[in-house]
N, CA, C and O of each residue as an XYZ file, in Angstrom:
336
protein
N       0.840     -1.190      0.000
C       0.000      0.000      0.000
C       0.880      1.247      0.000
O       1.930      1.298      0.641
N       0.416      2.242     -0.737
C       1.117      3.517     -0.825
C       0.238      4.599     -0.219
O      -0.967      4.642     -0.466
N       0.846      5.471      0.575
C       0.099      6.583      1.164
C       0.266      7.806      0.273
O       1.377      8.170     -0.113
N      -0.850      8.423     -0.041
C      -0.836      9.666     -0.821
C      -1.837     10.629     -0.213
O      -2.631     10.262      0.653
N      -1.784     11.864     -0.680
C      -2.710     12.890     -0.199
C      -3.592     13.316     -1.365
O      -3.110     13.581     -2.467
N      -4.905     13.376     -1.099
C      -5.871     13.772     -2.130
C      -5.580     15.205     -2.561
O      -5.407     16.088     -1.720
N      -5.525     15.433     -3.863
C      -5.202     16.765     -4.377
C      -6.372     17.737     -4.272
O      -6.200     18.938     -4.481
N      -7.577     17.223     -3.947
C      -8.746     18.092     -3.838
C      -9.029     18.470     -2.392
O      -9.089     19.649     -2.046
N      -9.205     17.445     -1.544
C      -9.611     17.725     -0.163
C      -8.462     17.639      0.840
O      -8.594     18.128      1.963
N      -7.345     17.031      0.462
C      -6.193     16.950      1.351
C      -6.196     15.764      2.290
O      -5.284     15.638      3.107
N      -7.178     14.895      2.210
C      -7.209     13.700      3.055
C      -6.161     12.699      2.592
O      -5.784     12.660      1.421
N      -5.696     11.881      3.553
C      -4.723     10.850      3.214
C      -5.460      9.658      2.605
O      -6.497      9.235      3.115
N      -4.915      9.117      1.504
C      -5.535      7.959      0.861
C      -4.503      6.846      0.749
O      -3.305      7.099      0.623
N      -4.989      5.611      0.797
C      -4.137      4.438      0.669
C      -4.407      3.803     -0.692
O      -5.552      3.497     -1.026
N      -3.352      3.610     -1.469
C      -3.492      3.032     -2.796
C      -2.709      1.724     -2.839
O      -1.523      1.709     -2.512
N      -3.360      0.614     -3.240
C      -2.638     -0.653     -3.343
C      -1.563     -0.577     -4.430
O      -1.722      0.132     -5.423
N      -0.477     -1.310     -4.231
C       0.585     -1.354     -5.241
C       0.038     -1.905     -6.542
O      -0.766     -2.838     -6.525
N       0.450     -1.355     -7.661
C       0.007     -1.816     -8.966
C      -1.337     -1.263     -9.380
O      -1.755     -1.433    -10.526
N      -2.027     -0.592     -8.449
C      -3.317      0.007     -8.785
C      -3.057      1.331     -9.495
O      -1.967      1.896     -9.408
N      -4.079      1.815    -10.199
C      -3.947      3.082    -10.907
C      -3.593      4.172     -9.904
O      -4.246      4.277     -8.865
N      -2.594      4.973    -10.182
C      -2.171      6.001     -9.215
C      -3.124      7.195     -9.181
O      -2.884      8.214     -9.830
N      -4.199      7.055     -8.421
C      -5.175      8.135     -8.305
C      -4.567      9.331     -7.600
O      -3.708      9.177     -6.733
N      -5.006     10.512     -7.967
C      -4.554     11.730     -7.313
C      -5.602     12.240     -6.327
O      -5.327     13.129     -5.520
N      -6.810     11.668     -6.398
C      -7.884     12.095     -5.507
C      -8.466     10.890     -4.777
O      -8.301      9.748     -5.205
N      -9.154     11.166     -3.660
C      -9.779     10.090     -2.901
C     -11.070      9.644     -3.594
O     -11.546     10.299     -4.521
N     -11.615      8.545     -3.142
C     -12.817      7.977     -3.751
C     -13.997      8.941     -3.679
O     -14.750      9.078     -4.644
N     -14.160      9.610     -2.538
C     -15.285     10.530     -2.377
C     -15.196     11.693     -3.367
O     -16.199     12.088     -3.960
N     -13.997     12.234     -3.541
C     -13.827     13.354     -4.478
C     -14.049     12.899     -5.914
O     -14.613     13.648     -6.712
N     -13.621     11.692     -6.262
C     -13.848     11.176     -7.616
C     -15.332     10.973     -7.861
O     -15.823     11.265     -8.952
N     -16.060     10.472     -6.857
C     -17.503     10.269     -7.021
C     -18.236     11.603     -7.144
O     -19.151     11.732     -7.958
N     -17.845     12.587     -6.349
C     -18.462     13.918     -6.464
C     -18.215     14.514     -7.836
O     -19.115     15.096     -8.441
N     -16.979     14.366     -8.329
C     -16.637     14.895     -9.644
C     -17.430     14.178    -10.733
O     -17.933     14.824    -11.652
N     -17.547     12.873    -10.645
C     -18.300     12.100    -11.638
C     -19.772     12.517    -11.625
O     -20.377     12.692    -12.683
N     -20.349     12.677    -10.425
C     -21.748     13.103    -10.323
C     -21.917     14.496    -10.912
O     -22.884     14.750    -11.631
N     -20.981     15.406    -10.615
C     -21.072     16.770    -11.128
C     -21.019     16.784    -12.649
O     -21.799     17.488    -13.291
N     -20.103     16.013    -13.232
C     -19.979     15.977    -14.683
C     -21.232     15.407    -15.336
O     -21.666     15.895    -16.380
N     -21.816     14.377    -14.727
C     -23.023     13.772    -15.294
C     -24.218     14.697    -15.156
O     -25.049     14.776    -16.060
N     -24.314     15.403    -14.026
C     -25.488     16.237    -13.783
C     -25.512     17.487    -14.661
O     -26.583     17.935    -15.069
N     -24.366     18.040    -14.946
C     -24.362     19.276    -15.737
C     -24.439     18.999    -17.231
O     -24.818     19.881    -18.002
N     -24.091     17.804    -17.648
C     -24.151     17.472    -19.060
C     -23.087     18.214    -19.839
O     -22.152     18.769    -19.262
N     -23.230     18.221    -21.114
C     -22.255     18.902    -21.957
C     -22.839     20.219    -22.428
O     -23.950     20.262    -22.955
N     -22.094     21.286    -22.238
C     -22.580     22.604    -22.626
C     -22.354     22.824    -24.124
O     -21.278     22.516    -24.637
N     -23.340     23.344    -24.814
C     -23.151     23.626    -26.241
C     -22.199     24.802    -26.427
O     -22.123     25.693    -25.581
N     -21.492     24.793    -27.518
C     -20.582     25.889    -27.828
C     -21.385     26.993    -28.508
O     -21.509     27.024    -29.732
N     -21.915     27.876    -27.714
C     -22.805     28.913    -28.219
C     -22.068     29.946    -29.065
O     -22.608     30.433    -30.058
N     -20.863     30.277    -28.684
C     -20.143     31.320    -29.395
C     -19.889     30.920    -30.844
O     -20.092     31.727    -31.752
N     -19.449     29.693    -31.070
C     -19.187     29.242    -32.427
C     -20.488     29.161    -33.222
O     -20.522     29.517    -34.399
N     -21.549     28.696    -32.584
C     -22.831     28.579    -33.271
C     -23.357     29.957    -33.662
O     -23.859     30.137    -34.771
N     -23.245     30.918    -32.768
C     -23.710     32.267    -33.066
C     -22.918     32.882    -34.216
O     -23.492     33.548    -35.078
N     -21.610     32.665    -34.235
C     -20.778     33.214    -35.288
C     -21.149     32.591    -36.633
O     -21.190     33.280    -37.652
N     -21.419     31.284    -36.630
C     -21.825     30.607    -37.855
C     -23.160     31.159    -38.340
O     -23.333     31.395    -39.536
N     -24.100     31.366    -37.434
C     -25.405     31.916    -37.812
C     -25.247     33.302    -38.432
O     -25.904     33.625    -39.422
N     -24.380     34.110    -37.849
C     -24.148     35.446    -38.394
C     -23.549     35.367    -39.791
O     -23.908     36.155    -40.666
N     -22.642     34.423    -40.006
C     -22.020     34.260    -41.315
C     -23.042     33.808    -42.347
O     -23.034     34.288    -43.480
N     -23.913     32.896    -41.968
C     -24.950     32.420    -42.890
C     -25.880     33.566    -43.277
O     -26.250     33.692    -44.445
N     -26.255     34.387    -42.329
C     -27.102     35.548    -42.621
C     -26.370     36.510    -43.557
O     -26.967     37.058    -44.483
N     -25.074     36.711    -43.311
C     -24.263     37.579    -44.166
C     -24.229     37.046    -45.606
O     -24.318     37.824    -46.556
N     -24.102     35.737    -45.765
C     -24.070     35.120    -47.102
C     -25.408     35.302    -47.805
O     -25.450     35.633    -48.990
N     -26.495     35.089    -47.083
C     -27.821     35.255    -47.684
C     -28.034     36.688    -48.160
O     -28.569     36.906    -49.247
N     -27.622     37.658    -47.361
C     -27.759     39.058    -47.741
C     -26.903     39.378    -48.964
O     -27.341     40.092    -49.866
N     -25.685     38.850    -48.987
C     -24.800     39.077    -50.134
C     -25.396     38.483    -51.404
O     -25.381     39.122    -52.456
N     -25.916     37.271    -51.311
C     -26.520     36.611    -52.476
C     -27.716     37.400    -53.011
O     -27.874     37.546    -54.223
N     -28.558     37.908    -52.106
C     -29.723     38.693    -52.538
C     -29.278     39.992    -53.206
O     -29.814     40.378    -54.244
N     -28.304     40.657    -52.610
C     -27.860     41.957    -53.109
C     -27.171     41.842    -54.465
O     -27.364     42.706    -55.320
N     -26.369     40.792    -54.685
C     -25.577     40.674    -55.901
C     -26.113     39.635    -56.889
O     -25.508     39.418    -57.939
N     -27.221     39.000    -56.574
C     -27.807     38.022    -57.472
C     -26.946     36.773    -57.655
O     -26.972     36.140    -58.711
N     -26.195     36.430    -56.632
C     -25.335     35.244    -56.691
C     -25.975     34.103    -55.913
O     -27.025     34.265    -55.292
N     -25.324     32.951    -55.958
C     -25.807     31.785    -55.227
C     -24.633     31.098    -54.541
O     -24.417     29.899    -54.711
N     -23.871     31.876    -53.759
C     -22.715     31.321    -53.063
C     -23.144     30.366    -51.954
O     -24.100     30.625    -51.223
N     -22.422     29.267    -51.847
C     -22.580     28.380    -50.686
C     -21.622     28.895    -49.615
O     -20.844     29.817    -49.856
N     -21.687     28.302    -48.453
C     -20.817     28.734    -47.360
C     -19.344     28.601    -47.753
O     -18.559     29.529    -47.563
N     -18.978     27.445    -48.300
C     -17.582     27.204    -48.651
C     -17.068     28.145    -49.727
O     -15.969     28.688    -49.621
N     -17.876     28.332    -50.765
C     -17.454     29.227    -51.849
C     -17.369     30.672    -51.370
O     -16.472     31.414    -51.770
N     -18.309     31.068    -50.508
C     -18.308     32.434    -49.984
C     -17.062     32.681    -49.134
O     -16.408     33.715    -49.268
N     -16.737     31.724    -48.259
C     -15.577     31.896    -47.388
C     -14.279     31.922    -48.199
O     -13.363     32.680    -47.881
N     -14.200     31.087    -49.254
C     -13.013     31.084    -50.114
C     -12.889     32.406    -50.859
O     -11.800     32.974    -50.944
N     -13.997     32.895    -51.397
C     -13.978     34.160    -52.119
C     -13.621     35.315    -51.180
O     -12.894     36.231    -51.564
N     -14.123     35.268    -49.977
C     -13.829     36.317    -48.993
C     -12.355     36.286    -48.609
O     -11.727     37.333    -48.448
N     -11.806     35.084    -48.463
C     -10.400     34.940    -48.085
C      -9.468     35.464    -49.182
O      -8.431     36.060    -48.889
N      -9.839     35.242    -50.431
C      -9.007     35.661    -51.557
C      -9.318     37.082    -52.029
O      -8.639     37.600    -52.916
N     -10.319     37.705    -51.455
C     -10.656     39.070    -51.822
C     -11.398     39.184    -53.133
O     -11.297     40.207    -53.810
N     -12.137     38.165    -53.507
C     -12.855     38.156    -54.775
C     -14.263     38.749    -54.689
O     -14.928     38.910    -55.713
N     -14.719     39.073    -53.490
C     -16.084     39.593    -53.326
C     -16.144     41.058    -53.743
O     -15.175     41.803    -53.598
N     -17.295     41.448    -54.261
C     -17.499     42.824    -54.738
C     -17.752     43.753    -53.574
O     -17.946     44.953    -53.773
């Protein structure tokens, strides 16, 4: 058995030899697992909002100039400076 100190709460933990070298005690790992499961995965709102703004920008450009750019073609044209 190896004695270690939990990196979260500071309690002393005993780890059997050959076992995975945990850095936290069992209680802290269970709390962390419960917290991760309960909150779920947060959506990346910033990237989604930026994409929505770009799509709206493309639609406006297509209406104004009578074009039919897709997202990929619009971004390539914008990168190369080909847009009017």
